[in-house]
């Protein structure tokens, strides 16, 4: 099984949140609406590539790449 993260998505691509790879950061992400089973869409990246903008739980969320890489998707 090939693990992918939100950071692997390209603009316009979507996935379903599968879980988290960092237990410490997972609580923060859960509080922001990144729940397992929730669809997540990569909207765009900042001009230098970091941060990125994703849509999750009905709103836009800005994530740093080091946060996005901890969200595993299917």
mmCIF file as gemmi writes it, N, C-alpha and C atoms, coordinates in Angstrom:
data_model
loop_
_atom_site.group_PDB
_atom_site.id
_atom_site.type_symbol
_atom_site.label_atom_id
_atom_site.label_alt_id
_atom_site.label_comp_id
_atom_site.label_asym_id
_atom_site.label_entity_id
_atom_site.label_seq_id
_atom_site.pdbx_PDB_ins_code
_atom_site.Cartn_x
_atom_site.Cartn_y
_atom_site.Cartn_z
_atom_site.occupancy
_atom_site.B_iso_or_equiv
_atom_site.pdbx_formal_charge
_atom_site.auth_seq_id
_atom_site.auth_asym_id
_atom_site.pdbx_PDB_model_num
ATOM 1 N N . UNK Axp A 1 ? 0.848 -1.183 0 1 0 ? 1 A 1
ATOM 2 C CA . UNK Axp A 1 ? 0 0 0 1 0 ? 1 A 1
ATOM 3 C C . UNK Axp A 1 ? 0.892 1.245 0 1 0 ? 1 A 1
ATOM 4 N N . UNK Axp A 2 ? 0.618 2.152 -0.901 1 0 ? 2 A 1
ATOM 5 C CA . UNK Axp A 2 ? 1.398 3.377 -1.043 1 0 ? 2 A 1
ATOM 6 C C . UNK Axp A 2 ? 0.743 4.489 -0.229 1 0 ? 2 A 1
ATOM 7 N N . UNK Axp A 3 ? 1.424 4.947 0.826 1 0 ? 3 A 1
ATOM 8 C CA . UNK Axp A 3 ? 0.878 6.023 1.651 1 0 ? 3 A 1
ATOM 9 C C . UNK Axp A 3 ? 1.076 7.363 0.953 1 0 ? 3 A 1
ATOM 10 N N . UNK Axp A 4 ? 0.011 8.138 0.916 1 0 ? 4 A 1
ATOM 11 C CA . UNK Axp A 4 ? 0.074 9.493 0.358 1 0 ? 4 A 1
ATOM 12 C C . UNK Axp A 4 ? -0.329 10.465 1.443 1 0 ? 4 A 1
ATOM 13 N N . UNK Axp A 5 ? 0.149 11.685 1.304 1 0 ? 5 A 1
ATOM 14 C CA . UNK Axp A 5 ? -0.226 12.734 2.249 1 0 ? 5 A 1
ATOM 15 C C . UNK Axp A 5 ? -0.859 13.883 1.467 1 0 ? 5 A 1
ATOM 16 N N . UNK Axp A 6 ? -1.425 14.811 2.183 1 0 ? 6 A 1
ATOM 17 C CA . UNK Axp A 6 ? -2.014 15.994 1.56 1 0 ? 6 A 1
ATOM 18 C C . UNK Axp A 6 ? -0.948 16.763 0.781 1 0 ? 6 A 1
ATOM 19 N N . UNK Axp A 7 ? 0.291 16.742 1.241 1 0 ? 7 A 1
ATOM 20 C CA . UNK Axp A 7 ? 1.379 17.436 0.548 1 0 ? 7 A 1
ATOM 21 C C . UNK Axp A 7 ? 1.68 16.831 -0.82 1 0 ? 7 A 1
ATOM 22 N N . UNK Axp A 8 ? 1.243 15.585 -1.061 1 0 ? 8 A 1
ATOM 23 C CA . UNK Axp A 8 ? 1.455 14.924 -2.355 1 0 ? 8 A 1
ATOM 24 C C . UNK Axp A 8 ? 0.417 15.32 -3.409 1 0 ? 8 A 1
ATOM 25 N N . UNK Axp A 9 ? -0.661 15.961 -2.978 1 0 ? 9 A 1
ATOM 26 C CA . UNK Axp A 9 ? -1.716 16.356 -3.916 1 0 ? 9 A 1
ATOM 27 C C . UNK Axp A 9 ? -1.252 17.513 -4.79 1 0 ? 9 A 1
ATOM 28 N N . UNK Axp A 10 ? -1.884 17.637 -5.945 1 0 ? 10 A 1
ATOM 29 C CA . UNK Axp A 10 ? -1.649 18.777 -6.827 1 0 ? 10 A 1
ATOM 30 C C . UNK Axp A 10 ? -2.876 19.673 -6.779 1 0 ? 10 A 1
ATOM 31 N N . UNK Axp A 11 ? -2.764 20.951 -7.144 1 0 ? 11 A 1
ATOM 32 C CA . UNK Axp A 11 ? -3.923 21.848 -7.09 1 0 ? 11 A 1
ATOM 33 C C . UNK Axp A 11 ? -5.121 21.274 -7.847 1 0 ? 11 A 1
ATOM 34 N N . UNK Axp A 12 ? -6.279 21.286 -7.171 1 0 ? 12 A 1
ATOM 35 C CA . UNK Axp A 12 ? -7.514 20.759 -7.734 1 0 ? 12 A 1
ATOM 36 C C . UNK Axp A 12 ? -7.771 19.304 -7.389 1 0 ? 12 A 1
ATOM 37 N N . UNK Axp A 13 ? -6.771 18.598 -6.877 1 0 ? 13 A 1
ATOM 38 C CA . UNK Axp A 13 ? -6.908 17.185 -6.543 1 0 ? 13 A 1
ATOM 39 C C . UNK Axp A 13 ? -7.487 17.021 -5.14 1 0 ? 13 A 1
ATOM 40 N N . UNK Axp A 14 ? -8.253 15.938 -4.939 1 0 ? 14 A 1
ATOM 41 C CA . UNK Axp A 14 ? -8.898 15.682 -3.652 1 0 ? 14 A 1
ATOM 42 C C . UNK Axp A 14 ? -8.517 14.309 -3.125 1 0 ? 14 A 1
ATOM 43 N N . UNK Axp A 15 ? -8.794 14.109 -1.857 1 0 ? 15 A 1
ATOM 44 C CA . UNK Axp A 15 ? -8.59 12.817 -1.222 1 0 ? 15 A 1
ATOM 45 C C . UNK Axp A 15 ? -9.469 12.726 0.008 1 0 ? 15 A 1
ATOM 46 N N . UNK Axp A 16 ? -9.434 11.572 0.658 1 0 ? 16 A 1
ATOM 47 C CA . UNK Axp A 16 ? -10.177 11.347 1.896 1 0 ? 16 A 1
ATOM 48 C C . UNK Axp A 16 ? -9.148 11.172 3.006 1 0 ? 16 A 1
ATOM 49 N N . UNK Axp A 17 ? -9.331 11.901 4.098 1 0 ? 17 A 1
ATOM 50 C CA . UNK Axp A 17 ? -8.392 11.81 5.216 1 0 ? 17 A 1
ATOM 51 C C . UNK Axp A 17 ? -8.478 10.415 5.819 1 0 ? 17 A 1
ATOM 52 N N . UNK Axp A 18 ? -7.315 9.774 5.92 1 0 ? 18 A 1
ATOM 53 C CA . UNK Axp A 18 ? -7.223 8.414 6.431 1 0 ? 18 A 1
ATOM 54 C C . UNK Axp A 18 ? -6.746 8.392 7.878 1 0 ? 18 A 1
ATOM 55 N N . UNK Axp A 19 ? -5.894 9.332 8.24 1 0 ? 19 A 1
ATOM 56 C CA . UNK Axp A 19 ? -5.343 9.387 9.589 1 0 ? 19 A 1
ATOM 57 C C . UNK Axp A 19 ? -4.196 10.373 9.646 1 0 ? 19 A 1
ATOM 58 N N . UNK Axp A 20 ? -3.402 10.248 10.71 1 0 ? 20 A 1
ATOM 59 C CA . UNK Axp A 20 ? -2.303 11.185 10.94 1 0 ? 20 A 1
ATOM 60 C C . UNK Axp A 20 ? -1.023 10.43 11.25 1 0 ? 20 A 1
ATOM 61 N N . UNK Axp A 21 ? 0.095 10.997 10.863 1 0 ? 21 A 1
ATOM 62 C CA . UNK Axp A 21 ? 1.394 10.365 11.082 1 0 ? 21 A 1
ATOM 63 C C . UNK Axp A 21 ? 2.145 10.977 12.261 1 0 ? 21 A 1
ATOM 64 N N . UNK Axp A 22 ? 1.607 12.043 12.856 1 0 ? 22 A 1
ATOM 65 C CA . UNK Axp A 22 ? 2.248 12.72 13.986 1 0 ? 22 A 1
ATOM 66 C C . UNK Axp A 22 ? 1.219 12.884 15.094 1 0 ? 22 A 1
ATOM 67 N N . UNK Axp A 23 ? 1.395 12.141 16.188 1 0 ? 23 A 1
ATOM 68 C CA . UNK Axp A 23 ? 0.419 12.184 17.28 1 0 ? 23 A 1
ATOM 69 C C . UNK Axp A 23 ? 0.316 13.556 17.927 1 0 ? 23 A 1
ATOM 70 N N . UNK Axp A 24 ? 1.412 14.276 18.025 1 0 ? 24 A 1
ATOM 71 C CA . UNK Axp A 24 ? 1.407 15.594 18.652 1 0 ? 24 A 1
ATOM 72 C C . UNK Axp A 24 ? 0.605 16.596 17.83 1 0 ? 24 A 1
ATOM 73 N N . UNK Axp A 25 ? 0.819 16.588 16.527 1 0 ? 25 A 1
ATOM 74 C CA . UNK Axp A 25 ? 0.145 17.53 15.639 1 0 ? 25 A 1
ATOM 75 C C . UNK Axp A 25 ? -1.292 17.123 15.337 1 0 ? 25 A 1
ATOM 76 N N . UNK Axp A 26 ? -1.611 15.836 15.517 1 0 ? 26 A 1
ATOM 77 C CA . UNK Axp A 26 ? -2.947 15.35 15.15 1 0 ? 26 A 1
ATOM 78 C C . UNK Axp A 26 ? -4.064 16.042 15.933 1 0 ? 26 A 1
ATOM 79 N N . UNK Axp A 27 ? -3.85 16.35 17.199 1 0 ? 27 A 1
ATOM 80 C CA . UNK Axp A 27 ? -4.883 17.031 17.995 1 0 ? 27 A 1
ATOM 81 C C . UNK Axp A 27 ? -5.201 18.399 17.406 1 0 ? 27 A 1
ATOM 82 N N . UNK Axp A 28 ? -4.18 19.15 17.025 1 0 ? 28 A 1
ATOM 83 C CA . UNK Axp A 28 ? -4.381 20.468 16.41 1 0 ? 28 A 1
ATOM 84 C C . UNK Axp A 28 ? -5.18 20.33 15.104 1 0 ? 28 A 1
ATOM 85 N N . UNK Axp A 29 ? -4.809 19.338 14.287 1 0 ? 29 A 1
ATOM 86 C CA . UNK Axp A 29 ? -5.492 19.138 13.008 1 0 ? 29 A 1
ATOM 87 C C . UNK Axp A 29 ? -6.945 18.689 13.207 1 0 ? 29 A 1
ATOM 88 N N . UNK Axp A 30 ? -7.178 17.841 14.194 1 0 ? 30 A 1
ATOM 89 C CA . UNK Axp A 30 ? -8.548 17.416 14.503 1 0 ? 30 A 1
ATOM 90 C C . UNK Axp A 30 ? -9.405 18.612 14.929 1 0 ? 30 A 1
ATOM 91 N N . UNK Axp A 31 ? -8.84 19.496 15.741 1 0 ? 31 A 1
ATOM 92 C CA . UNK Axp A 31 ? -9.56 20.684 16.195 1 0 ? 31 A 1
ATOM 93 C C . UNK Axp A 31 ? -9.885 21.626 15.037 1 0 ? 31 A 1
ATOM 94 N N . UNK Axp A 32 ? -9.077 21.574 13.956 1 0 ? 32 A 1
ATOM 95 C CA . UNK Axp A 32 ? -9.321 22.421 12.787 1 0 ? 32 A 1
ATOM 96 C C . UNK Axp A 32 ? -10.264 21.764 11.782 1 0 ? 32 A 1
ATOM 97 N N . UNK Axp A 33 ? -10.805 20.589 12.11 1 0 ? 33 A 1
ATOM 98 C CA . UNK Axp A 33 ? -11.789 19.948 11.243 1 0 ? 33 A 1
ATOM 99 C C . UNK Axp A 33 ? -11.244 18.861 10.337 1 0 ? 33 A 1
ATOM 100 N N . UNK Axp A 34 ? -9.985 18.52 10.476 1 0 ? 34 A 1
ATOM 101 C CA . UNK Axp A 34 ? -9.383 17.455 9.657 1 0 ? 34 A 1
ATOM 102 C C . UNK Axp A 34 ? -9.674 16.108 10.308 1 0 ? 34 A 1
ATOM 103 N N . UNK Axp A 35 ? -10.871 15.609 10.096 1 0 ? 35 A 1
ATOM 104 C CA . UNK Axp A 35 ? -11.297 14.368 10.726 1 0 ? 35 A 1
ATOM 105 C C . UNK Axp A 35 ? -11.149 13.203 9.752 1 0 ? 35 A 1
ATOM 106 N N . UNK Axp A 36 ? -10.746 12.029 10.242 1 0 ? 36 A 1
ATOM 107 C CA . UNK Axp A 36 ? -10.677 10.862 9.35 1 0 ? 36 A 1
ATOM 108 C C . UNK Axp A 36 ? -12.025 10.613 8.669 1 0 ? 36 A 1
ATOM 109 N N . UNK Axp A 37 ? -11.971 10.307 7.38 1 0 ? 37 A 1
ATOM 110 C CA . UNK Axp A 37 ? -13.182 10.099 6.584 1 0 ? 37 A 1
ATOM 111 C C . UNK Axp A 37 ? -13.68 11.354 5.901 1 0 ? 37 A 1
ATOM 112 N N . UNK Axp A 38 ? -13.127 12.495 6.27 1 0 ? 38 A 1
ATOM 113 C CA . UNK Axp A 38 ? -13.536 13.792 5.712 1 0 ? 38 A 1
ATOM 114 C C . UNK Axp A 38 ? -12.819 14.042 4.379 1 0 ? 38 A 1
ATOM 115 N N . UNK Axp A 39 ? -13.55 14.474 3.346 1 0 ? 39 A 1
ATOM 116 C CA . UNK Axp A 39 ? -12.876 14.842 2.09 1 0 ? 39 A 1
ATOM 117 C C . UNK Axp A 39 ? -12.013 16.091 2.279 1 0 ? 39 A 1
ATOM 118 N N . UNK Axp A 40 ? -10.889 16.128 1.579 1 0 ? 40 A 1
ATOM 119 C CA . UNK Axp A 40 ? -9.985 17.279 1.626 1 0 ? 40 A 1
ATOM 120 C C . UNK Axp A 40 ? -9.519 17.568 0.207 1 0 ? 40 A 1
ATOM 121 N N . UNK Axp A 41 ? -9.52 18.853 -0.166 1 0 ? 41 A 1
ATOM 122 C CA . UNK Axp A 41 ? -9.14 19.257 -1.524 1 0 ? 41 A 1
ATOM 123 C C . UNK Axp A 41 ? -8 20.263 -1.454 1 0 ? 41 A 1
ATOM 124 N N . UNK Axp A 42 ? -6.975 20.032 -2.256 1 0 ? 42 A 1
ATOM 125 C CA . UNK Axp A 42 ? -5.845 20.949 -2.371 1 0 ? 42 A 1
ATOM 126 C C . UNK Axp A 42 ? -6.275 22.063 -3.318 1 0 ? 42 A 1
ATOM 127 N N . UNK Axp A 43 ? -6.359 23.292 -2.852 1 0 ? 43 A 1
ATOM 128 C CA . UNK Axp A 43 ? -6.78 24.414 -3.684 1 0 ? 43 A 1
ATOM 129 C C . UNK Axp A 43 ? -5.615 25.053 -4.421 1 0 ? 43 A 1
ATOM 130 N N . UNK Axp A 44 ? -4.627 25.531 -3.665 1 0 ? 44 A 1
ATOM 131 C CA . UNK Axp A 44 ? -3.471 26.176 -4.28 1 0 ? 44 A 1
ATOM 132 C C . UNK Axp A 44 ? -2.351 26.297 -3.253 1 0 ? 44 A 1
ATOM 133 N N . UNK Axp A 45 ? -1.162 26.603 -3.762 1 0 ? 45 A 1
ATOM 134 C CA . UNK Axp A 45 ? -0.005 26.834 -2.893 1 0 ? 45 A 1
ATOM 135 C C . UNK Axp A 45 ? 0.409 28.299 -3.016 1 0 ? 45 A 1
ATOM 136 N N . UNK Axp A 46 ? 1.061 28.797 -1.996 1 0 ? 46 A 1
ATOM 137 C CA . UNK Axp A 46 ? 1.616 30.149 -2.031 1 0 ? 46 A 1
ATOM 138 C C . UNK Axp A 46 ? 2.693 30.209 -3.118 1 0 ? 46 A 1
ATOM 139 N N . UNK Axp A 47 ? 3.054 31.405 -3.576 1 0 ? 47 A 1
ATOM 140 C CA . UNK Axp A 47 ? 4.038 31.532 -4.661 1 0 ? 47 A 1
ATOM 141 C C . UNK Axp A 47 ? 5.344 30.752 -4.461 1 0 ? 47 A 1
ATOM 142 N N . UNK Axp A 48 ? 5.82 30.634 -3.245 1 0 ? 48 A 1
ATOM 143 C CA . UNK Axp A 48 ? 7.05 29.876 -3.001 1 0 ? 48 A 1
ATOM 144 C C . UNK Axp A 48 ? 6.768 28.428 -2.581 1 0 ? 48 A 1
ATOM 145 N N . UNK Axp A 49 ? 5.492 28.007 -2.649 1 0 ? 49 A 1
ATOM 146 C CA . UNK Axp A 49 ? 5.133 26.625 -2.377 1 0 ? 49 A 1
ATOM 147 C C . UNK Axp A 49 ? 4.703 26.305 -0.958 1 0 ? 49 A 1
ATOM 148 N N . UNK Axp A 50 ? 4.854 27.23 -0.037 1 0 ? 50 A 1
ATOM 149 C CA . UNK Axp A 50 ? 4.51 26.982 1.355 1 0 ? 50 A 1
ATOM 150 C C . UNK Axp A 50 ? 4.039 28.285 1.972 1 0 ? 50 A 1
ATOM 151 N N . UNK Axp A 51 ? 2.857 28.391 2.553 1 0 ? 51 A 1
ATOM 152 C CA . UNK Axp A 51 ? 1.912 27.329 2.881 1 0 ? 51 A 1
ATOM 153 C C . UNK Axp A 51 ? 1.017 26.95 1.702 1 0 ? 51 A 1
ATOM 154 N N . UNK Axp A 52 ? 0.123 25.982 1.983 1 0 ? 52 A 1
ATOM 155 C CA . UNK Axp A 52 ? -0.863 25.576 0.981 1 0 ? 52 A 1
ATOM 156 C C . UNK Axp A 52 ? -2.258 25.857 1.518 1 0 ? 52 A 1
ATOM 157 N N . UNK Axp A 53 ? -3.224 25.94 0.616 1 0 ? 53 A 1
ATOM 158 C CA . UNK Axp A 53 ? -4.623 26.154 0.989 1 0 ? 53 A 1
ATOM 159 C C . UNK Axp A 53 ? -5.406 24.904 0.621 1 0 ? 53 A 1
ATOM 160 N N . UNK Axp A 54 ? -6.134 24.353 1.594 1 0 ? 54 A 1
ATOM 161 C CA . UNK Axp A 54 ? -6.975 23.185 1.359 1 0 ? 54 A 1
ATOM 162 C C . UNK Axp A 54 ? -8.406 23.504 1.792 1 0 ? 54 A 1
ATOM 163 N N . UNK Axp A 55 ? -9.357 22.794 1.214 1 0 ? 55 A 1
ATOM 164 C CA . UNK Axp A 55 ? -10.753 22.887 1.649 1 0 ? 55 A 1
ATOM 165 C C . UNK Axp A 55 ? -11.078 21.626 2.432 1 0 ? 55 A 1
ATOM 166 N N . UNK Axp A 56 ? -11.589 21.822 3.637 1 0 ? 56 A 1
ATOM 167 C CA . UNK Axp A 56 ? -11.984 20.703 4.487 1 0 ? 56 A 1
ATOM 168 C C . UNK Axp A 56 ? -13.116 21.179 5.384 1 0 ? 56 A 1
ATOM 169 N N . UNK Axp A 57 ? -14.096 20.328 5.59 1 0 ? 57 A 1
ATOM 170 C CA . UNK Axp A 57 ? -15.226 20.621 6.486 1 0 ? 57 A 1
ATOM 171 C C . UNK Axp A 57 ? -15.953 21.915 6.113 1 0 ? 57 A 1
ATOM 172 N N . UNK Axp A 58 ? -15.987 22.25 4.822 1 0 ? 58 A 1
ATOM 173 C CA . UNK Axp A 58 ? -16.749 23.41 4.373 1 0 ? 58 A 1
ATOM 174 C C . UNK Axp A 58 ? -16.03 24.742 4.457 1 0 ? 58 A 1
ATOM 175 N N . UNK Axp A 59 ? -14.75 24.753 4.75 1 0 ? 59 A 1
ATOM 176 C CA . UNK Axp A 59 ? -14.019 26.02 4.788 1 0 ? 59 A 1
ATOM 177 C C . UNK Axp A 59 ? -12.601 25.837 4.259 1 0 ? 59 A 1
ATOM 178 N N . UNK Axp A 60 ? -11.942 26.948 3.975 1 0 ? 60 A 1
ATOM 179 C CA . UNK Axp A 60 ? -10.563 26.926 3.495 1 0 ? 60 A 1
ATOM 180 C C . UNK Axp A 60 ? -9.613 27.016 4.681 1 0 ? 60 A 1
ATOM 181 N N . UNK Axp A 61 ? -8.566 26.214 4.623 1 0 ? 61 A 1
ATOM 182 C CA . UNK Axp A 61 ? -7.604 26.119 5.706 1 0 ? 61 A 1
ATOM 183 C C . UNK Axp A 61 ? -6.201 26.253 5.133 1 0 ? 61 A 1
ATOM 184 N N . UNK Axp A 62 ? -5.389 27.072 5.742 1 0 ? 62 A 1
ATOM 185 C CA . UNK Axp A 62 ? -3.998 27.233 5.332 1 0 ? 62 A 1
ATOM 186 C C . UNK Axp A 62 ? -3.12 26.342 6.203 1 0 ? 62 A 1
ATOM 187 N N . UNK Axp A 63 ? -2.307 25.506 5.555 1 0 ? 63 A 1
ATOM 188 C CA . UNK Axp A 63 ? -1.422 24.588 6.27 1 0 ? 63 A 1
ATOM 189 C C . UNK Axp A 63 ? 0.009 24.755 5.79 1 0 ? 63 A 1
ATOM 190 N N . UNK Axp A 64 ? 0.956 24.653 6.693 1 0 ? 64 A 1
ATOM 191 C CA . UNK Axp A 64 ? 2.351 24.577 6.28 1 0 ? 64 A 1
ATOM 192 C C . UNK Axp A 64 ? 2.599 23.178 5.729 1 0 ? 64 A 1
ATOM 193 N N . UNK Axp A 65 ? 3.581 23.044 4.858 1 0 ? 65 A 1
ATOM 194 C CA . UNK Axp A 65 ? 3.874 21.737 4.274 1 0 ? 65 A 1
ATOM 195 C C . UNK Axp A 65 ? 4.243 20.71 5.336 1 0 ? 65 A 1
ATOM 196 N N . UNK Axp A 66 ? 4.94 21.127 6.388 1 0 ? 66 A 1
ATOM 197 C CA . UNK Axp A 66 ? 5.301 20.155 7.439 1 0 ? 66 A 1
ATOM 198 C C . UNK Axp A 66 ? 4.069 19.677 8.215 1 0 ? 66 A 1
ATOM 199 N N . UNK Axp A 67 ? 2.963 20.433 8.184 1 0 ? 67 A 1
ATOM 200 C CA . UNK Axp A 67 ? 1.697 19.967 8.757 1 0 ? 67 A 1
ATOM 201 C C . UNK Axp A 67 ? 0.962 19.082 7.754 1 0 ? 67 A 1
ATOM 202 N N . UNK Axp A 68 ? 0.934 19.501 6.495 1 0 ? 68 A 1
ATOM 203 C CA . UNK Axp A 68 ? 0.209 18.757 5.462 1 0 ? 68 A 1
ATOM 204 C C . UNK Axp A 68 ? 0.789 17.365 5.244 1 0 ? 68 A 1
ATOM 205 N N . UNK Axp A 69 ? 2.078 17.219 5.412 1 0 ? 69 A 1
ATOM 206 C CA . UNK Axp A 69 ? 2.706 15.924 5.173 1 0 ? 69 A 1
ATOM 207 C C . UNK Axp A 69 ? 2.329 14.891 6.239 1 0 ? 69 A 1
ATOM 208 N N . UNK Axp A 70 ? 1.798 15.354 7.372 1 0 ? 70 A 1
ATOM 209 C CA . UNK Axp A 70 ? 1.394 14.424 8.44 1 0 ? 70 A 1
ATOM 210 C C . UNK Axp A 70 ? -0.034 13.9 8.276 1 0 ? 70 A 1
ATOM 211 N N . UNK Axp A 71 ? -0.782 14.436 7.293 1 0 ? 71 A 1
ATOM 212 C CA . UNK Axp A 71 ? -2.163 13.992 7.06 1 0 ? 71 A 1
ATOM 213 C C . UNK Axp A 71 ? -2.15 12.938 5.964 1 0 ? 71 A 1
ATOM 214 N N . UNK Axp A 72 ? -2.4 11.676 6.333 1 0 ? 72 A 1
ATOM 215 C CA . UNK Axp A 72 ? -2.424 10.619 5.32 1 0 ? 72 A 1
ATOM 216 C C . UNK Axp A 72 ? -3.806 10.575 4.671 1 0 ? 72 A 1
ATOM 217 N N . UNK Axp A 73 ? -3.801 10.318 3.373 1 0 ? 73 A 1
ATOM 218 C CA . UNK Axp A 73 ? -5.052 10.284 2.606 1 0 ? 73 A 1
ATOM 219 C C . UNK Axp A 73 ? -5.128 8.999 1.806 1 0 ? 73 A 1
ATOM 220 N N . UNK Axp A 74 ? -6.335 8.712 1.342 1 0 ? 74 A 1
ATOM 221 C CA . UNK Axp A 74 ? -6.55 7.59 0.434 1 0 ? 74 A 1
ATOM 222 C C . UNK Axp A 74 ? -7.164 8.08 -0.839 1 0 ? 74 A 1
